[in-house]
PDB file of C-alpha atoms in Angstrom:
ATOM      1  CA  UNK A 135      28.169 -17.581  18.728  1.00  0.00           C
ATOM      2  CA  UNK A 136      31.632 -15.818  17.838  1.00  0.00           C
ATOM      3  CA  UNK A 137      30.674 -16.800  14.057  1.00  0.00           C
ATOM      4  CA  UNK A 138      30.179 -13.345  12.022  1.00  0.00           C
ATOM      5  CA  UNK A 139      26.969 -15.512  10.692  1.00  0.00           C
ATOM      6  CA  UNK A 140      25.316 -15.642  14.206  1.00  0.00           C
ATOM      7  CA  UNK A 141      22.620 -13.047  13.799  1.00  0.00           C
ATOM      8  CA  UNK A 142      21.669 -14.596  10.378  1.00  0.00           C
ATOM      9  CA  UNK A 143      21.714 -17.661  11.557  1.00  0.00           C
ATOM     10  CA  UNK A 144      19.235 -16.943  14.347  1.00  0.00           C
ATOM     11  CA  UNK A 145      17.691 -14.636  12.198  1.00  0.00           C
ATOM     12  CA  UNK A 146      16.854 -17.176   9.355  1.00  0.00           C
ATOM     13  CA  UNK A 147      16.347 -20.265  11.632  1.00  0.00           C
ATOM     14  CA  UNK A 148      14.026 -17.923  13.307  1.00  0.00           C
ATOM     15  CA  UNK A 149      11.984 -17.562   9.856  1.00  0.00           C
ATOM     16  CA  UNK A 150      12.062 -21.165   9.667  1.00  0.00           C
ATOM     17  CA  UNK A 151      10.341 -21.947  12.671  1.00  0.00           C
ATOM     18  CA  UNK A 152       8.021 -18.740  12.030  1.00  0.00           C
ATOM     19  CA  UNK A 153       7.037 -20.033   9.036  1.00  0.00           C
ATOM     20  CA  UNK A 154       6.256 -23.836  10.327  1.00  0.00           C
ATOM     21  CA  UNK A 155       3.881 -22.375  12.842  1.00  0.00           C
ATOM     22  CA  UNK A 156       6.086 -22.573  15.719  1.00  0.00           C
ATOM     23  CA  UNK A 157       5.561 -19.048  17.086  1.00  0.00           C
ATOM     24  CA  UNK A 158       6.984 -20.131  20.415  1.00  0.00           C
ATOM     25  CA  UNK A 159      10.459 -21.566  19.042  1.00  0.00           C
ATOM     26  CA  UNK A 160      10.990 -18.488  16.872  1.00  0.00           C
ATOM     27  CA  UNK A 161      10.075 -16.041  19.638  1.00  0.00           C
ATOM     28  CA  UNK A 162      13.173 -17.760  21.338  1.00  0.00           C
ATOM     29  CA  UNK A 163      15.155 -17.117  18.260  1.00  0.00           C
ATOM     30  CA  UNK A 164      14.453 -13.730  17.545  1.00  0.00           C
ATOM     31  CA  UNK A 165      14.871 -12.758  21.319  1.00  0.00           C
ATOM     32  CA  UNK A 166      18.232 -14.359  20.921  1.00  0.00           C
ATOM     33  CA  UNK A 167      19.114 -12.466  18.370  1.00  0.00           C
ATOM     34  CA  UNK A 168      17.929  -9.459  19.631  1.00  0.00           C
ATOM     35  CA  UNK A 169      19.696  -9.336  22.839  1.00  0.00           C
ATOM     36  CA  UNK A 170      22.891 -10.619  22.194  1.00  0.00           C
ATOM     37  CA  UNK A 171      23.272  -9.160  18.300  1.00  0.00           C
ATOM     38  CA  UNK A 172      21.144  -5.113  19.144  1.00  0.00           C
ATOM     39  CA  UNK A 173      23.573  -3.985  15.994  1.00  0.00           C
ATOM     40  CA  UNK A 174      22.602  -6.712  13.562  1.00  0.00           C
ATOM     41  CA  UNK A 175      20.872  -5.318  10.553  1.00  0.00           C
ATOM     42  CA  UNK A 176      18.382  -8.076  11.452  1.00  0.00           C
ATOM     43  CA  UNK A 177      17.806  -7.284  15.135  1.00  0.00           C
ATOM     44  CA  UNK A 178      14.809  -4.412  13.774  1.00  0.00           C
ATOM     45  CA  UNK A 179      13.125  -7.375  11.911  1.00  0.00           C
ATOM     46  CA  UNK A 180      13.598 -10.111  14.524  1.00  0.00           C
ATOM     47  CA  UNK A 181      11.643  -7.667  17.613  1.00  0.00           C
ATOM     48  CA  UNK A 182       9.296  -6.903  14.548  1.00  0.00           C
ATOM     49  CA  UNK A 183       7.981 -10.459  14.159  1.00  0.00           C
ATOM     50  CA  UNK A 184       7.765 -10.976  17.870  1.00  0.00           C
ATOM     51  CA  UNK A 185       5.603  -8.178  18.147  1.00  0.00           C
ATOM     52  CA  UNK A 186       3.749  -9.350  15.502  1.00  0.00           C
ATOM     53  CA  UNK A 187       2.973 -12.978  16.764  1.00  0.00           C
ATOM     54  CA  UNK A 188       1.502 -11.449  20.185  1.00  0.00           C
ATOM     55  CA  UNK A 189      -0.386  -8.945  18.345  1.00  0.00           C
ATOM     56  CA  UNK A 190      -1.833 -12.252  15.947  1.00  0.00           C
ATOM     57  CA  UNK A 191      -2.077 -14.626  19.211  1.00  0.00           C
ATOM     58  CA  UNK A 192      -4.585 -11.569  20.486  1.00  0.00           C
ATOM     59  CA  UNK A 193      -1.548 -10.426  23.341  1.00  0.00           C
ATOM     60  CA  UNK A 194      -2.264  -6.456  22.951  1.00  0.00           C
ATOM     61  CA  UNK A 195      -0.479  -5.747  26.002  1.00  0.00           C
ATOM     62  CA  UNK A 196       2.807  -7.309  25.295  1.00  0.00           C
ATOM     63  CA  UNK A 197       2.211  -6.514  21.423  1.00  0.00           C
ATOM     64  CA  UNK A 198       2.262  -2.770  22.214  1.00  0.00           C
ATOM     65  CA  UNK A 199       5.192  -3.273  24.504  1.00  0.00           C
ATOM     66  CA  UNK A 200       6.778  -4.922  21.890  1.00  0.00           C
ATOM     67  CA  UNK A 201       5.999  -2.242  19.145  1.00  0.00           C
ATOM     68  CA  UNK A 202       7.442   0.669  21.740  1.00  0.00           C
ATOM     69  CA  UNK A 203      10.800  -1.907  22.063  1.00  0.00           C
ATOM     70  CA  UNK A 204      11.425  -1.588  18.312  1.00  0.00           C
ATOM     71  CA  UNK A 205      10.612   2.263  17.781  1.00  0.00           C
ATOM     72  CA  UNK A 206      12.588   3.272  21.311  1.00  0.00           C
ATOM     73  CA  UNK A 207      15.587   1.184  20.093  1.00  0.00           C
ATOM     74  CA  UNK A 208      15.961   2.045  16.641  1.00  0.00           C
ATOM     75  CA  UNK A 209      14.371   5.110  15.423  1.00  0.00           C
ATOM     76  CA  UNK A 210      15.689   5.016  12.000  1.00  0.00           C
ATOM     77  CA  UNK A 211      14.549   1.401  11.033  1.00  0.00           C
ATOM     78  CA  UNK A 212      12.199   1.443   7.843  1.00  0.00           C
ATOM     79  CA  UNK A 213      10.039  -0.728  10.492  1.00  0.00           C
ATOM     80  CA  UNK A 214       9.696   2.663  13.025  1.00  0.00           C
ATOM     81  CA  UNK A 215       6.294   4.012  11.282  1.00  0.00           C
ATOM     82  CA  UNK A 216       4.901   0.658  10.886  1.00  0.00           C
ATOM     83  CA  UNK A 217       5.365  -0.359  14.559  1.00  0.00           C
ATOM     84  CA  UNK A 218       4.350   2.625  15.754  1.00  0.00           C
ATOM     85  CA  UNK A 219       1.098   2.399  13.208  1.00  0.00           C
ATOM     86  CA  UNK A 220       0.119  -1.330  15.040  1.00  0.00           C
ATOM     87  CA  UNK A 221       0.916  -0.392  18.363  1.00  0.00           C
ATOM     88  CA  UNK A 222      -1.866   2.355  17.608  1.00  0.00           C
ATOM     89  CA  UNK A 223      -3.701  -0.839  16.093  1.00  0.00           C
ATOM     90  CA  UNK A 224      -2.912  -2.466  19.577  1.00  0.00           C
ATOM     91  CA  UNK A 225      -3.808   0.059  22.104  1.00  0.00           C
ATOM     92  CA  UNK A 226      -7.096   0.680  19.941  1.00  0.00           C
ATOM     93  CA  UNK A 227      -8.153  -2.999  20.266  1.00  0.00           C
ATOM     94  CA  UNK A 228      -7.502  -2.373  24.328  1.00  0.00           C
ATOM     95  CA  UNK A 229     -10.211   0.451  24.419  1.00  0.00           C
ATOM     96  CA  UNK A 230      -7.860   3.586  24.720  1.00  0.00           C
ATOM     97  CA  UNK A 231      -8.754   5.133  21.569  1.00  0.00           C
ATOM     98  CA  UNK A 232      -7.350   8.568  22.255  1.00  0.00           C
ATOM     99  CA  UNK A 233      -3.764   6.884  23.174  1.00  0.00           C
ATOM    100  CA  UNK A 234      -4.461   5.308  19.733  1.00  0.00           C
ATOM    101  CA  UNK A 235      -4.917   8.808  18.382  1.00  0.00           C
ATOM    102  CA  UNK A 236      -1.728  10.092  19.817  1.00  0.00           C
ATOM    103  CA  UNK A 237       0.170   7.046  18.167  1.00  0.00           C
ATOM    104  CA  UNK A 238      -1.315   7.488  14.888  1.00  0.00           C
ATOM    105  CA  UNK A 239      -0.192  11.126  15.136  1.00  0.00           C
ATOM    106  CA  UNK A 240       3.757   9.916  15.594  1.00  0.00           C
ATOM    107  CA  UNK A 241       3.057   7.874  12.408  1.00  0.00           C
ATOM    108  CA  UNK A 242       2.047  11.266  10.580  1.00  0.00           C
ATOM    109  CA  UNK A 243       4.632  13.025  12.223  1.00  0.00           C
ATOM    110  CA  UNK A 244       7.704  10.852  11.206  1.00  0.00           C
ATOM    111  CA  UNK A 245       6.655   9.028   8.189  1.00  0.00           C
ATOM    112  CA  UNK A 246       3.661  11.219   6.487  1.00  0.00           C
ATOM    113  CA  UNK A 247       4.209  10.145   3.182  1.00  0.00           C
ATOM    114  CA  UNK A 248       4.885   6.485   3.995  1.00  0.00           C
ATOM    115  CA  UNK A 249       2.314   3.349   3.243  1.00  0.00           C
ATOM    116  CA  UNK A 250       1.951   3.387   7.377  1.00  0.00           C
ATOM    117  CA  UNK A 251       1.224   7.284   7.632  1.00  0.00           C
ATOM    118  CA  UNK A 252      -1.409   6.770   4.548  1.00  0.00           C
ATOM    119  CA  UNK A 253      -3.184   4.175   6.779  1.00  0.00           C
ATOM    120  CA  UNK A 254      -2.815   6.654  10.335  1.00  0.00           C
ATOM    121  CA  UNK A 255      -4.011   9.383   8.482  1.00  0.00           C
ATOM    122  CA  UNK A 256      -7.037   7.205   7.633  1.00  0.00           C
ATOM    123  CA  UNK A 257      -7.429   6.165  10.716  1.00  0.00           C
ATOM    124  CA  UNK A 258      -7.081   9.848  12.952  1.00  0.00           C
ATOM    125  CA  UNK A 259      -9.689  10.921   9.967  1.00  0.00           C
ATOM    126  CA  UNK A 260     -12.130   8.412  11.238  1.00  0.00           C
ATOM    127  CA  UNK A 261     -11.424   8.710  14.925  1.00  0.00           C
ATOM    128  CA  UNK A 262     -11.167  12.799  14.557  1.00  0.00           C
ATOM    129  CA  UNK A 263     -14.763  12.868  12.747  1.00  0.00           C
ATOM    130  CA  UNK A 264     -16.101  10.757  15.502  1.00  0.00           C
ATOM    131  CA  UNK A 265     -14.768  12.666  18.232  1.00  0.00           C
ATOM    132  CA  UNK A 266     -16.125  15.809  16.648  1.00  0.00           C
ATOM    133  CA  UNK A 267     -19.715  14.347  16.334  1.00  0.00           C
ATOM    134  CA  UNK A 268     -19.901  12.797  19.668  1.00  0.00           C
ATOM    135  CA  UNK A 269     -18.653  16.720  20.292  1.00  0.00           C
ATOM    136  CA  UNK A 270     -21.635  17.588  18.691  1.00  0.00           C
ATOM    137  CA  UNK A 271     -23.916  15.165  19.656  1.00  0.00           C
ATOM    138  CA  UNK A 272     -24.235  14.317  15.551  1.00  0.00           C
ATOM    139  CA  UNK A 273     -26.259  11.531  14.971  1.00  0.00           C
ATOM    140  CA  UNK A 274     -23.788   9.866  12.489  1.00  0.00           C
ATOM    141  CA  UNK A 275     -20.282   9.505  11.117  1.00  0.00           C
ATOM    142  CA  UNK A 276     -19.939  10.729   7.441  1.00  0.00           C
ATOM    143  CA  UNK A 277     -18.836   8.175   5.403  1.00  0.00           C
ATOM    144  CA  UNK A 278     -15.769   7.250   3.334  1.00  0.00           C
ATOM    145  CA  UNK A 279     -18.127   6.913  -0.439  1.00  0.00           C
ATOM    146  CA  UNK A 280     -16.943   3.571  -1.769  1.00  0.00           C
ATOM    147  CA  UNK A 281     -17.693   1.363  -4.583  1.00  0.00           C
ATOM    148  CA  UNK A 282     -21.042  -0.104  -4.865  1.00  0.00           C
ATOM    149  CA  UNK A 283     -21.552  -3.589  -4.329  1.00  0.00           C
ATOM    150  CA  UNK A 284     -20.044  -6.085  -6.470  1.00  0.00           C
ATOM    151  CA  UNK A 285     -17.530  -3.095  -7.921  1.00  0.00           C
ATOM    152  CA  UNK A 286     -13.576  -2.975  -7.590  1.00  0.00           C
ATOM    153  CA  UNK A 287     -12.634   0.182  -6.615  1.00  0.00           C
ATOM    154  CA  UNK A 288      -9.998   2.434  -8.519  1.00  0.00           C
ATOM    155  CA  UNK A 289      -8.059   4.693  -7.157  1.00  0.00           C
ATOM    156  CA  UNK A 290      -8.048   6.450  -3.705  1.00  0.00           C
ATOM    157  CA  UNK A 291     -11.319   6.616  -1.713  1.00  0.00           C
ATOM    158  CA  UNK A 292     -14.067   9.422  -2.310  1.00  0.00           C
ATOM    159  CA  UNK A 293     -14.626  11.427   1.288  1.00  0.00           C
ATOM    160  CA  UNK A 294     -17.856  13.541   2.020  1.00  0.00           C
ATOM    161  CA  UNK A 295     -17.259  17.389   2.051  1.00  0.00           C
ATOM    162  CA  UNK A 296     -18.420  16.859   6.020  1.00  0.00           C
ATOM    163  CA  UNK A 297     -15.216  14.836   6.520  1.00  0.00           C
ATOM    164  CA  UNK A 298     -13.164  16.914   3.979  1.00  0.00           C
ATOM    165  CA  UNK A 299     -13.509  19.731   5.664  1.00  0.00           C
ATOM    166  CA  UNK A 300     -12.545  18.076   9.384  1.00  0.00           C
ATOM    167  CA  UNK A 301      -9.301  16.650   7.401  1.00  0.00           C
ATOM    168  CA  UNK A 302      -8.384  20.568   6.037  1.00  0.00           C
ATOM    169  CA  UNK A 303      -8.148  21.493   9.367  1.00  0.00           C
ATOM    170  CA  UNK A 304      -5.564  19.328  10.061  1.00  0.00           C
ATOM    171  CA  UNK A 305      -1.753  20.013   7.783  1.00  0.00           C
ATOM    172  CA  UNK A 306      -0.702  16.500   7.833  1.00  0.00           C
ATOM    173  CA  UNK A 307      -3.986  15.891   6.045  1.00  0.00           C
ATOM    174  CA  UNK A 308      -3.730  18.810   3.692  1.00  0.00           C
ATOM    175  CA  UNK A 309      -0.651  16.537   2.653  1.00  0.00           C
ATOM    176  CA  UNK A 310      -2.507  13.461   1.464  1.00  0.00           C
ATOM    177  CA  UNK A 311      -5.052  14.847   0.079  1.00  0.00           C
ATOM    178  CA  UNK A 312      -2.846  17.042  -2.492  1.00  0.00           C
ATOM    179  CA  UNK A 313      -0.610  13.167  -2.738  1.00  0.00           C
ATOM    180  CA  UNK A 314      -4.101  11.896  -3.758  1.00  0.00           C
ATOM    181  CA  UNK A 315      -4.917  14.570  -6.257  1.00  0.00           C
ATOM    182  CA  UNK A 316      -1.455  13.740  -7.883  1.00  0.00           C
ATOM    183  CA  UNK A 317      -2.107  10.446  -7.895  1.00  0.00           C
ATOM    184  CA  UNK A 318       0.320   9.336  -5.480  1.00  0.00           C
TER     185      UNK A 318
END
């Protein structure tokens, strides 16, 4: 334990197990690692796959839990947006879709222009639209135009001008559509 090779020790031995489907020896592992190493540059990762098993396993409560752990104790981690993006996952697989809304909106508010907030944004698109038609008592969702079947799609997906113009309203959205338009 005193060794300045601890964490990675745990860390890797942790990966090990994780990777010979032993989710319950690796859990051990990374908790280890986690609690008695909370400065290791691994500590991030090792709450991140933990979270990750109970979210796979089909444990949304402790998943989400898990998810808050990593973006309470370190903010800054490059793994912040994409916890906070699957704990959105996680609450919306409980039923609470408008606590998934608010987490997707953290997403877009720290990380807009990250892999994670392209995905939220997707996501608070779909969920806005259909909490403005159930609003309106519309009879459906617009749809996200697609390839047809048996085609590979290029590039970014094509929205309807009904769901374009429920994204304008929003800035964050404003954002990925002119990231689109550049091709980014």
């Amino acid at each position: 334990p005193e060794s300045e090779w601890a964490d990675d020790a745990l860390y890797l031995a942790g990966n090990v197990y994780r990777d010979g489907n032993d989710p319950a020896a690796a859990e051990t592992l990374y908790s280890r690692l986690a609690s008695e190493f909370p400065d290791s540059p691994f500590a991030d990762s090792a709450l991140w796959w933990n979270a990750w098993a109970s979210y796979s396993s089909g444990d949304y409560t402790r998943a989400e839990q898990q998810m808050g752990e990593i973006v309470r104790r370190y903010p800054r981690s490059f793994l912040a947006g994409q916890a906070l993006y699957w704990q959105g996952r996680t609450i919306e697989k409980q039923g609470d879709p408008p606590r998934a809304f608010a987490a997707y909106q953290r997403v877009l508010k720290q990380s807009p222009y990250t892999y994670y907030g392209y995905l939220a944004a997707e996501r608070v698109a779909g969920m806005a639209q259909s909490m403005l038609l159930v609003q309106a008592e519309a009879p459906a969702v617009p749809e996200v135009l697609g390839p047809e079947d048996g085609e590979e799609a290029e590039g970014p997906p094509v929205w309807t001008e009904e769901t374009l113009r429920a994204l304008e309203a929003e800035p964050p959205f404003r954002k990925v559509l002119e990231l689109m338009v550049l091709g980014m």
